[in-house]
mmCIF file of C-alpha atoms in Angstrom:
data_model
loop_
_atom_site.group_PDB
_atom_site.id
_atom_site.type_symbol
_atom_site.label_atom_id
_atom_site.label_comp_id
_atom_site.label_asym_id
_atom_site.label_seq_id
_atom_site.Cartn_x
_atom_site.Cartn_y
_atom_site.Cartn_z
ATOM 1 C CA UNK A 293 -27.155 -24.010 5.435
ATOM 2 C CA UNK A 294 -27.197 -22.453 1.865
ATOM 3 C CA UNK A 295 -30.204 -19.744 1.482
ATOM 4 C CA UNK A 296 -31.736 -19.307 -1.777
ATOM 5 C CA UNK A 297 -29.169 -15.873 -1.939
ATOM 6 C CA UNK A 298 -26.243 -18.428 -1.762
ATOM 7 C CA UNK A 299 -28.264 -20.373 -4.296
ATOM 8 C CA UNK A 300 -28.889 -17.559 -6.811
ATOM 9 C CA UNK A 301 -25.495 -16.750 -6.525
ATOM 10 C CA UNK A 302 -24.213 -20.567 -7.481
ATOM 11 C CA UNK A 303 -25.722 -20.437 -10.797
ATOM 12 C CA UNK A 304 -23.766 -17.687 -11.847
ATOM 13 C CA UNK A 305 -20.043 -18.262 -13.578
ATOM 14 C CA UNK A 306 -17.381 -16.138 -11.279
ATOM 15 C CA UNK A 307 -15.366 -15.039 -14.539
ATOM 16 C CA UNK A 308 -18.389 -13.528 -16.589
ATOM 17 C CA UNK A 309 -19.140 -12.118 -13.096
ATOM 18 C CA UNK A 310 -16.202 -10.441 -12.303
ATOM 19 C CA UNK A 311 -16.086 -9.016 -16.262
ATOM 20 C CA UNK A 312 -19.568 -8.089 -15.672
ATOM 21 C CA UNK A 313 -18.828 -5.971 -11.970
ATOM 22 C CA UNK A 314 -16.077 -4.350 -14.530
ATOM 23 C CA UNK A 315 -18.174 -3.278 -16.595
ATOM 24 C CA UNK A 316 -20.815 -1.896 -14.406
ATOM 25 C CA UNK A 317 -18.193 0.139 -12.921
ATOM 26 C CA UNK A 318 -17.060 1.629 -16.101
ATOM 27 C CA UNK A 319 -20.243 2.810 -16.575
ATOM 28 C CA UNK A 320 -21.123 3.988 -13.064
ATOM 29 C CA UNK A 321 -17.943 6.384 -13.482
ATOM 30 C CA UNK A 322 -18.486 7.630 -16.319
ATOM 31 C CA UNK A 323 -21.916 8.203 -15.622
ATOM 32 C CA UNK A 324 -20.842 10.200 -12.616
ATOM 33 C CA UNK A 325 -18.053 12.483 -14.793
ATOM 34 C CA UNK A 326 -20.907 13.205 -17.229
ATOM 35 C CA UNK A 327 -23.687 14.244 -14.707
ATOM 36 C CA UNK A 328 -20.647 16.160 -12.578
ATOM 37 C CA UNK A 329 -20.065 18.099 -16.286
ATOM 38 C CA UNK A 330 -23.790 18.531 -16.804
ATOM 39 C CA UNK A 331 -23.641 20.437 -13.170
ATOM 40 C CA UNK A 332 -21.077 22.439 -13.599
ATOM 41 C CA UNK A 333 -21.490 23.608 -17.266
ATOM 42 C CA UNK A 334 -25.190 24.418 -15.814
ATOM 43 C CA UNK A 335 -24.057 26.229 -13.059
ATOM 44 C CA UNK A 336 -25.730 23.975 -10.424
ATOM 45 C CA UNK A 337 -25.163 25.308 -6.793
ATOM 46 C CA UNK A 338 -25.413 23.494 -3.285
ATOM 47 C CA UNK A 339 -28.384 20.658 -3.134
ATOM 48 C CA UNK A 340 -29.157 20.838 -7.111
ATOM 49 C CA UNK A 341 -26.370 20.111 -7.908
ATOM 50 C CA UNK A 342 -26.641 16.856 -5.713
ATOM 51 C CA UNK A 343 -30.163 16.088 -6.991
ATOM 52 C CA UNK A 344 -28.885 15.735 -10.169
ATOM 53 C CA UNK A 345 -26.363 12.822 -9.254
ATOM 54 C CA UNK A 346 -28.794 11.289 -7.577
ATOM 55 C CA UNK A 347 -30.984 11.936 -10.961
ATOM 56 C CA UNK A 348 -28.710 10.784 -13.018
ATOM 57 C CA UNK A 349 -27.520 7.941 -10.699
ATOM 58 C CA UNK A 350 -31.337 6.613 -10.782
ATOM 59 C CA UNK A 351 -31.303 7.781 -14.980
ATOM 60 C CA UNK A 352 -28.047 5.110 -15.295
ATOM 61 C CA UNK A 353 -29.793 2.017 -13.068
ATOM 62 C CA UNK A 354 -32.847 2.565 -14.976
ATOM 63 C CA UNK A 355 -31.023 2.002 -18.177
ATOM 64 C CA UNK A 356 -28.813 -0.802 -16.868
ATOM 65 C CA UNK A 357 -31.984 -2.797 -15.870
ATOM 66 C CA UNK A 358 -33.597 -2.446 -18.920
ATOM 67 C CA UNK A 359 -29.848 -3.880 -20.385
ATOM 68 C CA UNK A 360 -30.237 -7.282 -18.126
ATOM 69 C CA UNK A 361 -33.894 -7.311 -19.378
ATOM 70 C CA UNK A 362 -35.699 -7.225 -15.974
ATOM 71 C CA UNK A 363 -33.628 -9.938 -14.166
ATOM 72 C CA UNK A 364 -30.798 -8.466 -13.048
ATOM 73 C CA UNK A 365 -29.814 -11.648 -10.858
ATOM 74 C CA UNK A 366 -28.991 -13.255 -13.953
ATOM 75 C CA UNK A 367 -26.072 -11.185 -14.593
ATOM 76 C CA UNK A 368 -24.828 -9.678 -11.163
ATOM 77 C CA UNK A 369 -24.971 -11.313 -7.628
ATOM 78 C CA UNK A 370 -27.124 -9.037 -6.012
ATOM 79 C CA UNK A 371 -30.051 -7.904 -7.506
ATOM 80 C CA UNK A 372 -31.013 -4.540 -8.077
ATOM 81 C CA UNK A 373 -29.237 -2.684 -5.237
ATOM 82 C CA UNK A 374 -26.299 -3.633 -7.086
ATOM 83 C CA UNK A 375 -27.718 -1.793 -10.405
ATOM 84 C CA UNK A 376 -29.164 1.668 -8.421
ATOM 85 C CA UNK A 377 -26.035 1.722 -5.700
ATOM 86 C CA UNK A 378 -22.933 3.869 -7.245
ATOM 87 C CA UNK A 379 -19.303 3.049 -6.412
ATOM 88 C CA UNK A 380 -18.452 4.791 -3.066
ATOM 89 C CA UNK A 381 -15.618 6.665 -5.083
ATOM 90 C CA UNK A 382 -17.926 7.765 -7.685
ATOM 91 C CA UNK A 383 -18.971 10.440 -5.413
ATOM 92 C CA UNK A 384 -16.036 11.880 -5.380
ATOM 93 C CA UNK A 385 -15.572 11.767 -8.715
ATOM 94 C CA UNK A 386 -19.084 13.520 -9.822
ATOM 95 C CA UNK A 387 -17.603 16.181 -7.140
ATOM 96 C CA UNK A 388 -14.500 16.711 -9.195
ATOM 97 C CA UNK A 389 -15.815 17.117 -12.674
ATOM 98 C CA UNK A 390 -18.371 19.219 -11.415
ATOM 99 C CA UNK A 391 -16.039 21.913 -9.596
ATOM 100 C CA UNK A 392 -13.566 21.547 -12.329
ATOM 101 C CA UNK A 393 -16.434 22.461 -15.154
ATOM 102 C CA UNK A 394 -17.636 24.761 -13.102
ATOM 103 C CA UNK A 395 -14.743 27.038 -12.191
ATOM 104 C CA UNK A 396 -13.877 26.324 -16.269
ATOM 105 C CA UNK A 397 -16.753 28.253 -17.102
ATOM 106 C CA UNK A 398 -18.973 30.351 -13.927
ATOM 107 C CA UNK A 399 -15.672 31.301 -12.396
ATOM 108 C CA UNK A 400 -12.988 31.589 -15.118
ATOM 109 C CA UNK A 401 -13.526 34.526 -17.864
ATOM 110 C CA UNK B 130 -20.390 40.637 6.371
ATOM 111 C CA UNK B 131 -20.444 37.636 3.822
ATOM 112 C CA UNK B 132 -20.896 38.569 0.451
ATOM 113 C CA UNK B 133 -22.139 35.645 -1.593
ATOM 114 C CA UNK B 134 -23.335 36.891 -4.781
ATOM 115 C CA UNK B 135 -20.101 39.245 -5.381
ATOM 116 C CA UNK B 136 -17.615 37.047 -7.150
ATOM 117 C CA UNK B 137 -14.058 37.396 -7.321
ATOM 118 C CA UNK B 138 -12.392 37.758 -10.605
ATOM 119 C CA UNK B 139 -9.485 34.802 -11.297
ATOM 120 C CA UNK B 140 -6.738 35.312 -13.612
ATOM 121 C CA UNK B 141 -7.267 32.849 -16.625
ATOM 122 C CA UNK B 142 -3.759 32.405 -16.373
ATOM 123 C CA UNK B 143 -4.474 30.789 -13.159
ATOM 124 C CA UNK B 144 -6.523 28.250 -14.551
ATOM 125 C CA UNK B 145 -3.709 27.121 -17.554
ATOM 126 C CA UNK B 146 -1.086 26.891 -15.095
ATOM 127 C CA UNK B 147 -2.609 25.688 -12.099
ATOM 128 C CA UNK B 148 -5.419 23.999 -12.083
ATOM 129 C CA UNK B 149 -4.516 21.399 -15.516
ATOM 130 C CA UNK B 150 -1.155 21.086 -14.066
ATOM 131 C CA UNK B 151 -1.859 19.322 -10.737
ATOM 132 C CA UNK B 152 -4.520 17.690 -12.150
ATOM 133 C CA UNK B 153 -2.199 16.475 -14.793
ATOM 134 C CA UNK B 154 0.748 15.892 -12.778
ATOM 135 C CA UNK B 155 -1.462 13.227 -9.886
ATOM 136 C CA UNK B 156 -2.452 11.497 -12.885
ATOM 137 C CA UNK B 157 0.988 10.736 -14.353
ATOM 138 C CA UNK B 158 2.443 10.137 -10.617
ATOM 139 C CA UNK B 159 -0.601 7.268 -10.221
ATOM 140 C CA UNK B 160 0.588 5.523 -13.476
ATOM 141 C CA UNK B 161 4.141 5.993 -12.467
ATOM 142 C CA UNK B 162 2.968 4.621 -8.999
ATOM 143 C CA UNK B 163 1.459 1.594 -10.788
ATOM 144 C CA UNK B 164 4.403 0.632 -12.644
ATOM 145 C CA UNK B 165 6.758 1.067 -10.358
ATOM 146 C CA UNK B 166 4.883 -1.543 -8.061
ATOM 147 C CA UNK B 167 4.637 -3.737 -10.399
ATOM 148 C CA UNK B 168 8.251 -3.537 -11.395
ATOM 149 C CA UNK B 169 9.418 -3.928 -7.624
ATOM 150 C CA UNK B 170 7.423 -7.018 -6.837
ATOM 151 C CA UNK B 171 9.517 -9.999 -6.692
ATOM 152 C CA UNK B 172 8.506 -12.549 -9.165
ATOM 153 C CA UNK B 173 7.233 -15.857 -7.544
ATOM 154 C CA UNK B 174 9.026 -18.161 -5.789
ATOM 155 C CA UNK B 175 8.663 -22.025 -7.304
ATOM 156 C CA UNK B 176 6.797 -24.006 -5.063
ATOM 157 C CA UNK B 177 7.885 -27.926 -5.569
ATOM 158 C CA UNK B 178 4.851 -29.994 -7.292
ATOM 159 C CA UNK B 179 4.431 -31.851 -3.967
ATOM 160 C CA UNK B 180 3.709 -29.206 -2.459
ATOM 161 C CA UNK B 181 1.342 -27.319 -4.919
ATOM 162 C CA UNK B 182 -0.448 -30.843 -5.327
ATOM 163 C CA UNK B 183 -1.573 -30.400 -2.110
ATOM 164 C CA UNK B 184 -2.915 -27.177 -1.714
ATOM 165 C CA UNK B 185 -4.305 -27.699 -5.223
ATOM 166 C CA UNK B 186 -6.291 -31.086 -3.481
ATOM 167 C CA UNK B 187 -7.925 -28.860 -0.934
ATOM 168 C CA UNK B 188 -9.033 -26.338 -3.570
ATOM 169 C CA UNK B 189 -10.539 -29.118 -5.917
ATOM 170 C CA UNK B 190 -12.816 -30.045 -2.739
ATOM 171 C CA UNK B 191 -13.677 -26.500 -2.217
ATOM 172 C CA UNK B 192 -14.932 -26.231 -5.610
ATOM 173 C CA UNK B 193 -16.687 -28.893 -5.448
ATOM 174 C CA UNK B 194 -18.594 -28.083 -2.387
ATOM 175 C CA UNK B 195 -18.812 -24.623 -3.082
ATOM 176 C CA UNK B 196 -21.736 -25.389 -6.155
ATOM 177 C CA UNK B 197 -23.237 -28.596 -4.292
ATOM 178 C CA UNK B 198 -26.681 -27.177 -3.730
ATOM 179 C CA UNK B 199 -27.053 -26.154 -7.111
ATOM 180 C CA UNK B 200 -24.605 -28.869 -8.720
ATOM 181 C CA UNK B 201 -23.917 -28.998 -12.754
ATOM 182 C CA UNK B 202 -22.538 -32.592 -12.145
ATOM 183 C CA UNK B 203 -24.711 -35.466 -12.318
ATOM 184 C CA UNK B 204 -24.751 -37.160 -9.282
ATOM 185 C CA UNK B 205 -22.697 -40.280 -10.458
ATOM 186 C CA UNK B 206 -19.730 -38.292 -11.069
ATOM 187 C CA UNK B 207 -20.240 -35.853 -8.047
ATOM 188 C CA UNK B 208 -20.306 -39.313 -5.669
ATOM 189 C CA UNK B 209 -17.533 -40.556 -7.248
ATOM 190 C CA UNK B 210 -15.310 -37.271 -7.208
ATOM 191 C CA UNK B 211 -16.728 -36.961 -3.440
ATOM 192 C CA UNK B 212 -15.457 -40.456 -2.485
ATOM 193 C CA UNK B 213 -11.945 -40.356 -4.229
ATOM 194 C CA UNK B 214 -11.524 -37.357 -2.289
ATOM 195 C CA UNK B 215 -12.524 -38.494 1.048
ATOM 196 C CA UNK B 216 -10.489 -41.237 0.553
ATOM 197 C CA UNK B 217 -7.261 -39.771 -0.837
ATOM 198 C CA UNK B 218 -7.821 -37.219 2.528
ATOM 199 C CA UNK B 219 -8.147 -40.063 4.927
ATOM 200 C CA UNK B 220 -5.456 -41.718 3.694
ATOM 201 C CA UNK B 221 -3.248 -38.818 3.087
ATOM 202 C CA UNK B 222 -2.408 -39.403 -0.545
ATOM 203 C CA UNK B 223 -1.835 -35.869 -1.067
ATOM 204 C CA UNK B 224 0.483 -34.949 1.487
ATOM 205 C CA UNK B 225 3.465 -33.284 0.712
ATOM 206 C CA UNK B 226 5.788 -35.703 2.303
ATOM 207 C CA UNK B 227 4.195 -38.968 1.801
ATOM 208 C CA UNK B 228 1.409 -40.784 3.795
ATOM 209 C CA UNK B 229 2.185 -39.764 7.916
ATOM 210 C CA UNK B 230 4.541 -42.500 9.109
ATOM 211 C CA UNK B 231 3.845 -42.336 12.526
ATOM 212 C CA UNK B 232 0.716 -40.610 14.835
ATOM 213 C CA UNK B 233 3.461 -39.304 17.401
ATOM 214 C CA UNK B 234 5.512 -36.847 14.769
ATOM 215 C CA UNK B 235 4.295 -33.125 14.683
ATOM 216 C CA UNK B 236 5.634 -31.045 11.776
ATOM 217 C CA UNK B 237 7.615 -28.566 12.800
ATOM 218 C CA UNK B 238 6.928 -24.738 12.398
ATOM 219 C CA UNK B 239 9.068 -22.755 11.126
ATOM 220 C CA UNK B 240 9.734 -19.778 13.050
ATOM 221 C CA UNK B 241 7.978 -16.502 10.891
ATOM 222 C CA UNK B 242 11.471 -14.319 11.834
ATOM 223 C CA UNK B 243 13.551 -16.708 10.153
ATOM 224 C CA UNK B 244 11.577 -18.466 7.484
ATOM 225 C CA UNK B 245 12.884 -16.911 4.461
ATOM 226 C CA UNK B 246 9.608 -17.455 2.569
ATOM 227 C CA UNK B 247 7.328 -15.014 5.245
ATOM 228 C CA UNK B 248 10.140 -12.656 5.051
ATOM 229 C CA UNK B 249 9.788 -12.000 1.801
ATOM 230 C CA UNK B 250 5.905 -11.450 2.046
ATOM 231 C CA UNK B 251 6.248 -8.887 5.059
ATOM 232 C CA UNK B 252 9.188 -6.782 2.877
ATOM 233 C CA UNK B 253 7.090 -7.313 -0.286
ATOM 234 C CA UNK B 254 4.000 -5.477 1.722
ATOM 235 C CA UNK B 255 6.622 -2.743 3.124
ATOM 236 C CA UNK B 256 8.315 -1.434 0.207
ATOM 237 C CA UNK B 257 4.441 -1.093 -1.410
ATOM 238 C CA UNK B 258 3.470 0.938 1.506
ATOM 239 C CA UNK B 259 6.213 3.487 1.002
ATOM 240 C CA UNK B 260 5.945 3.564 -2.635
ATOM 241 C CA UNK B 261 1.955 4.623 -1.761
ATOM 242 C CA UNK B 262 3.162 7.549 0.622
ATOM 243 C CA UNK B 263 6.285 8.474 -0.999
ATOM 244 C CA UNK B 264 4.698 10.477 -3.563
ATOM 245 C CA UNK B 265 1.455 12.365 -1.821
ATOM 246 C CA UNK B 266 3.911 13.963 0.796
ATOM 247 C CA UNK B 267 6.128 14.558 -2.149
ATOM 248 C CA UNK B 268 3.260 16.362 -4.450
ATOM 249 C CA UNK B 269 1.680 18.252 -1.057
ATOM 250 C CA UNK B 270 5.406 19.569 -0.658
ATOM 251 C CA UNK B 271 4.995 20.779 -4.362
ATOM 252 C CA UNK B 272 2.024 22.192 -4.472
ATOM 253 C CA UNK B 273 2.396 23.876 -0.803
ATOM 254 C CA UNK B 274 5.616 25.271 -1.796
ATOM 255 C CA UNK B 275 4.740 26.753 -5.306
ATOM 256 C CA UNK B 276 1.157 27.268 -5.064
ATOM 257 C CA UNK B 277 0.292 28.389 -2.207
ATOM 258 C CA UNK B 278 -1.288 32.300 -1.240
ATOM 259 C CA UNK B 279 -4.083 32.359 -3.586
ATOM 260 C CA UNK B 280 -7.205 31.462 -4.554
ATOM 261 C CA UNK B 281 -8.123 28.340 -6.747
ATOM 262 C CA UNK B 282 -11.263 27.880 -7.743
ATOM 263 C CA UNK B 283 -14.959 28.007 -5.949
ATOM 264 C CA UNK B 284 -16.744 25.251 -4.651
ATOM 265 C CA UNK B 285 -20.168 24.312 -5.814
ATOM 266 C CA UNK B 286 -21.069 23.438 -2.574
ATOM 267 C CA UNK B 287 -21.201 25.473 0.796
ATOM 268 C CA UNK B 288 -18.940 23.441 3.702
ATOM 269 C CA UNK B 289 -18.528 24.901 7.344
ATOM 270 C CA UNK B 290 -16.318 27.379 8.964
ATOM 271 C CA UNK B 291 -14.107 24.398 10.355
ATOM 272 C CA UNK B 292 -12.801 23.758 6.517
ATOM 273 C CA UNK B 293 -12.184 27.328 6.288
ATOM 274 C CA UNK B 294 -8.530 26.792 7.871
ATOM 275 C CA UNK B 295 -7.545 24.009 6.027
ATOM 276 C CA UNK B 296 -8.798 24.702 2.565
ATOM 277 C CA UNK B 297 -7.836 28.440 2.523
ATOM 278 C CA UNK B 298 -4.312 27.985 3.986
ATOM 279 C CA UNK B 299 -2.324 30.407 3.423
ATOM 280 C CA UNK B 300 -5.064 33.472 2.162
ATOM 281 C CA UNK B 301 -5.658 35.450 5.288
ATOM 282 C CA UNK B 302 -8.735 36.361 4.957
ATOM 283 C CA UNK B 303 -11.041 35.704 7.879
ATOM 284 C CA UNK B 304 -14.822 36.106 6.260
ATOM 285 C CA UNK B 305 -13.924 35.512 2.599
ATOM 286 C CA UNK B 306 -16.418 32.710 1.802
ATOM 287 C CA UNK B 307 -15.739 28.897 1.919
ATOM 288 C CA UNK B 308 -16.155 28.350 -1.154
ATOM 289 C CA UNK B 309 -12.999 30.065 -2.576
ATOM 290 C CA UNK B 310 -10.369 27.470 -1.791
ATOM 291 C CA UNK B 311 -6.628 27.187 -2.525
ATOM 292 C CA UNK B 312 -4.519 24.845 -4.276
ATOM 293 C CA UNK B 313 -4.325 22.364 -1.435
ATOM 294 C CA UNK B 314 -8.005 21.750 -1.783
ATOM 295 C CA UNK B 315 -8.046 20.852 -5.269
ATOM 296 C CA UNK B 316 -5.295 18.595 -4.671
ATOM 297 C CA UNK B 317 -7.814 16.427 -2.085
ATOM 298 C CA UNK B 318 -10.586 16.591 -4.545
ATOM 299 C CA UNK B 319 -8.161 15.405 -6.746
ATOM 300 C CA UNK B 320 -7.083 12.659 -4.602
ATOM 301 C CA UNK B 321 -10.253 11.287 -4.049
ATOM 302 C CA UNK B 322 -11.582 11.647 -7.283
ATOM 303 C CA UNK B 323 -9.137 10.219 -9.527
ATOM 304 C CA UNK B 324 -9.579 6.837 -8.042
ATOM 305 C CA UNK B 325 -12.138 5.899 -10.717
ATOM 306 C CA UNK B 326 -10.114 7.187 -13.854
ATOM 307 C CA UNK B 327 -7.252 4.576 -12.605
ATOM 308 C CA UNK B 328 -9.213 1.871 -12.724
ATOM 309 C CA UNK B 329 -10.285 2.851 -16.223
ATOM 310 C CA UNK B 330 -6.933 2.901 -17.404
ATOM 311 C CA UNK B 331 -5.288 1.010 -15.828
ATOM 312 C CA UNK B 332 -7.728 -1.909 -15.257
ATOM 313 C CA UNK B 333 -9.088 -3.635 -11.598
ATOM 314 C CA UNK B 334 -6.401 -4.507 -9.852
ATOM 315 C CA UNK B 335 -4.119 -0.949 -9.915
ATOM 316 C CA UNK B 336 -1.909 0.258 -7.533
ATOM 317 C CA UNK B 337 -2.521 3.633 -8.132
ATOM 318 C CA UNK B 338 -6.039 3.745 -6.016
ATOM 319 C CA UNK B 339 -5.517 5.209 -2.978
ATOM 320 C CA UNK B 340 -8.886 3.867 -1.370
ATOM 321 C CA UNK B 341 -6.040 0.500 -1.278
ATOM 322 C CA UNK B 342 -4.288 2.454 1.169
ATOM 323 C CA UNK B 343 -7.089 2.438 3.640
ATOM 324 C CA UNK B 344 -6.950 -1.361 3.404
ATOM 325 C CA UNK B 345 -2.942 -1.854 3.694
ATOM 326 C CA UNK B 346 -2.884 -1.873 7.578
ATOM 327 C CA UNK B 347 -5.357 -4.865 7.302
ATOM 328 C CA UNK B 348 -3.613 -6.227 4.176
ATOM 329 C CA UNK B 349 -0.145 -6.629 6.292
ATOM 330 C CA UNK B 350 -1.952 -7.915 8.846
ATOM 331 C CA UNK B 351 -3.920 -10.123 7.011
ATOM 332 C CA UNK B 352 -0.571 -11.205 5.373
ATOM 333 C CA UNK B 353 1.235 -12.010 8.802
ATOM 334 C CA UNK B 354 -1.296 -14.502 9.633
ATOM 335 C CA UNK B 355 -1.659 -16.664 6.867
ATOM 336 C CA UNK B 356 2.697 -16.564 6.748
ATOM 337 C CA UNK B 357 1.796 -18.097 10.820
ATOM 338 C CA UNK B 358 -0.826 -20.736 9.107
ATOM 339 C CA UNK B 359 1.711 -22.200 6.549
ATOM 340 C CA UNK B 360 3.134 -24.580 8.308
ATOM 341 C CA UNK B 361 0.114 -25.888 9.159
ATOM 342 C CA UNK B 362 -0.947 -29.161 9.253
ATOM 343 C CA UNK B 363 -2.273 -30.446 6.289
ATOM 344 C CA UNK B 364 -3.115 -33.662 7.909
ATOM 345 C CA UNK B 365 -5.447 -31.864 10.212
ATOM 346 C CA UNK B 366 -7.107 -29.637 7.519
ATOM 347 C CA UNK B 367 -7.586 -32.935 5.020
ATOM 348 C CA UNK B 368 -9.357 -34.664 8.138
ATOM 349 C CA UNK B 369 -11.486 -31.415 8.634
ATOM 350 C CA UNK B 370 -12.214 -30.993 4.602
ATOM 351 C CA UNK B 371 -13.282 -34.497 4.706
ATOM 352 C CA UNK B 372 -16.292 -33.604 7.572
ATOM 353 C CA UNK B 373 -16.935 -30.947 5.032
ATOM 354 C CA UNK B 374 -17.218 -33.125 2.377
ATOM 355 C CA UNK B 375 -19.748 -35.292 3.688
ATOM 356 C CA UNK B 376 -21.758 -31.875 4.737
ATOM 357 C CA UNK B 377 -21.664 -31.047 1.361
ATOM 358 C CA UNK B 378 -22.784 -34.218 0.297
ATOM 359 C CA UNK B 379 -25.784 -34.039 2.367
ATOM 360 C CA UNK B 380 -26.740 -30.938 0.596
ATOM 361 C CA UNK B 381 -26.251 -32.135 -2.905
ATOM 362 C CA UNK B 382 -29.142 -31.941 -5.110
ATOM 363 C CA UNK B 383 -28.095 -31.909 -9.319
ATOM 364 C CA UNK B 384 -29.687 -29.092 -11.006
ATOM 365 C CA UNK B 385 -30.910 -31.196 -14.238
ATOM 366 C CA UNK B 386 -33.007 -34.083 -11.856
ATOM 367 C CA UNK B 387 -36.032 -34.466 -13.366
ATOM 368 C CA UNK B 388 -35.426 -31.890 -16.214
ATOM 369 C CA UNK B 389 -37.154 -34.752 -18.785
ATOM 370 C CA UNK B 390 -40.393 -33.757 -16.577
ATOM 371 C CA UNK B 391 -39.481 -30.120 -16.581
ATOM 372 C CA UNK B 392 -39.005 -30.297 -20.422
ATOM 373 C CA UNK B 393 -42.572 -32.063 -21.109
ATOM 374 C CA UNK B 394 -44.197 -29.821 -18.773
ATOM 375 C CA UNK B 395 -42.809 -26.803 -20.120
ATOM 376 C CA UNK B 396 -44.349 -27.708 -23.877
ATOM 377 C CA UNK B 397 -47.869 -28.709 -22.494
ATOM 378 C CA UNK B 398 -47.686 -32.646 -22.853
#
C-alpha cells in the first residue's frame, strides 16, 4: 500500500529530480572545501576544527531551505534530512582541504 | 616524552615537490581512469524490435502503475491504457515470438557459460575492475618508492598510536607525534577526498570515484543474476504484471477529481 511518503514522492518529475540531487551535491562539496579552507587558514586544531563543518554544514542547509522557500518536499524526495545531511564523501573532502591549507600555511614557512 | 607544542620545521621545497605533485598526479590518473573506461566499453549490442517491444510493454505498465495513487491521467484514459494492456498481456500480443502456440512448450534457457550475450556483460564488469586497481597499486608503488623516509605534513587532528605504523612508515621514530605523517598518508586522504572533485568535473556517473569500487563486488554479482533472468519467461511475467495491473487499478485515484470544487473553494465562492 502506497504511504503518503510514496505519495509525496509521485508528484515529483524524476528528471528535475535527479538535476536537482546534482545540484545539491555541488553545493554540499563545495561547501565542505570552503569550510575545510576556513579551518585550516585559521589554524583550527582537533574538535574545532570539526565544529566548524558541522557549523558550516548547518550554515549551507539553512541557506538551501530558505532556496526551496520552506517546502523542501517540493523540490527533493525527502524532506529536510536531505537538505541538513552532507554527502558521506564530503567528509573526507572538508578533511583534505583543511590539512592541505593548513600545512600550506601553520606548517610550511 | 611527547612534545606537542614544539613543531618541526619542513623544507618549503617539500611542499612544491611533494605535496602538489601527488595531489596533482591522482587527479589526472582519475580522468585518465574515466576515459579509459569509457573508451573500453563495448558499444551496445542491437537488440531486434521484437524483442525491445517487449521489454518496452512491461516498462509502459510500470510507469503507469508507478504514479497511480497520485495519477496525472484522467481516469478515462488511465482505464483505457489499463485495459489495452491487460489485454495485450493476456493474450500475449507482445511476445517476442508471436502469441504461445501451445501450453506444453517451455522456452529454453540458454546456458550463462555459453550465451555469448552474458559473456560479454561478465568481461565488460572484469576489465572495469582492473582498470579501478591497476592504477592505486601503481601510484602507492610511486609514491612508496620515491617518497618515502620523511615527513609530510601535520594532521589537524590527533588519531591513536595504532595509525602511528602505518602513516609514519618508513620515519623511525617511536614517540614523534601522530600527527606528522608521511607521504603515504596524504595519498589516502587524497583518495578519499577527491571523490567529490570527480563528480564535479566529470559529472554523476564517473568512473573515477572510488567509493564505486566498494560497490563492484555487488555490481558483478548483481550483473550475473539478471544475465540468469533473461531468458525468462515473458509469458509468466505478462500474466504476473497483469495481477499488478489490476492492484494498481484499485489504487487509482486522478489528482484533478473534483479540482472545479477545489478551484471555487479556493476563491471564497
Amino acid at each position: 500500500m502506497s504511504t503518503t511518503q510514496d505519495n509525496a514522492a509521485q508528484l515529483l518529475f524524476p528528471p528535475n529530480v535527479q538535476y536537482n540531487n546534482g545540484r545539491l551535491y555541488t553545493v554540499k562539496f563545495l561547501s565542505a572545501c570552503a569550510a575545510g579552507a576556513v579551518a585550516g587558514v585559521l589554524g583550527l586544531e582537533n574538535w574545532l576544527g570539526f565544529a566548524l563543518f558541522i557549523f558550516s554544514t548547518l550554515l549551507t542547509s539553512a541557506c538551501l531551505y530558505l532556496k526551496c522557500g520552506g517546502r523542501p518536499a517540493k523540490f527533493v524526495p525527502g524532506g529536510w534530512w536531505e537538505l541538513v545531511n552532507p554527502g558521506q564523501e564530503n567528509i573526507f573532502s572538508f578533511v583534505l582541504a583543511w590539512t592541505l591549507f593548513y600545512g600550506i600555511v601553520h606548517v610550511y614557512d | 616524552m611527547s612534545n606537542s607544542n614544539v613543531s618541526l620545521y619542513l623544507d618549503p621545497q617539500i611542499r612544491d615537490w611533494v605535496l602538489f605533485p601527488i595531489t596533482l598526479v591522482m587527479i589526472l590518473v582519475g580522468v585518465l581512469r574515466h576515459y579509459v573506461v569509457l573508451l573500453l566499453q563495448n558499444p551496445p549490442k542491437k537488440v531486434p524490435r521484437a524483442a525491445i517491444r517487449e521489454q518496452r510493454a512491461l516498462v509502459r505498465s510500470q510507469i503507469l502503475r508507478a504514479t497511480s495513487a497520485e495519477s496525472p491521467i484522467p481516469p478515462t484514459y488511465y482505464k483505457s491504457i489499463s485495459q489495452h494492456l491487460s489485454q495485450a498481456f493476456l493474450d500475449g500480443t507482445y511476445l517476442k515470438d508471436g502469441p504461445p502456440k501451445d501450453e506444453s512448450e517451455k522456452p529454453k534457457a540458454p546456458n550463462p557459460l555459453t550465451d555469448p550475450a552474458a559473456m560479454d556483460g561478465m568481461m565488460a564488469g572484469m576489465k572495469t575492475q582492473m582498470v579501478m586497481m591497476v592504477p592505486q597499486m601503481i601510484i602507492m608503488g610511486w609514491i612508496n618508492f620515491f617518497f618515502q623516509g620523511f615527513v609530510l605534513i601535520k594532521l589537524p587532528f590527533p588519531l591513536t598510536l595504532g595509525f602511528k605504523s602505518m602513516l609514519q612508515r618508513g620515519i623511525a621514530t617511536p614517540d614523534m607525534d601522530v600527527r606528522w605523517v608521511s607521504s603515504l598518508s596524504w595519498y589516502f586522504l587524497n583518495f578519499f577526498g577527491l571523490n567529490g572533485l570527480y563528480r564535479l568535473i566529470l559529472g554523476g556517473d564517473n568512473s573515477a570515484d572510488s567509493s564505486r569500487d566498494m560497490n563492484t563486488p555487488f555490481a558483478a554479482a548483481a550483473m550475473a543474476s539478471p544475465q540468469a533472468g533473461q531468458p525468462q519467461d515473458y509469458n509468466k511475467l505478462f500474466k504476473a504484471e497483469r495481477d499488478n495491473l489490476e492492484f494498481a487499478e484499485g489504487l487509482y485515484s486522478w489528482v484533478a477529481k473534483d479540482v472545479e470544487a477545489r478551484v471555487l473553494k479556493k476563491y471564497g465562492r
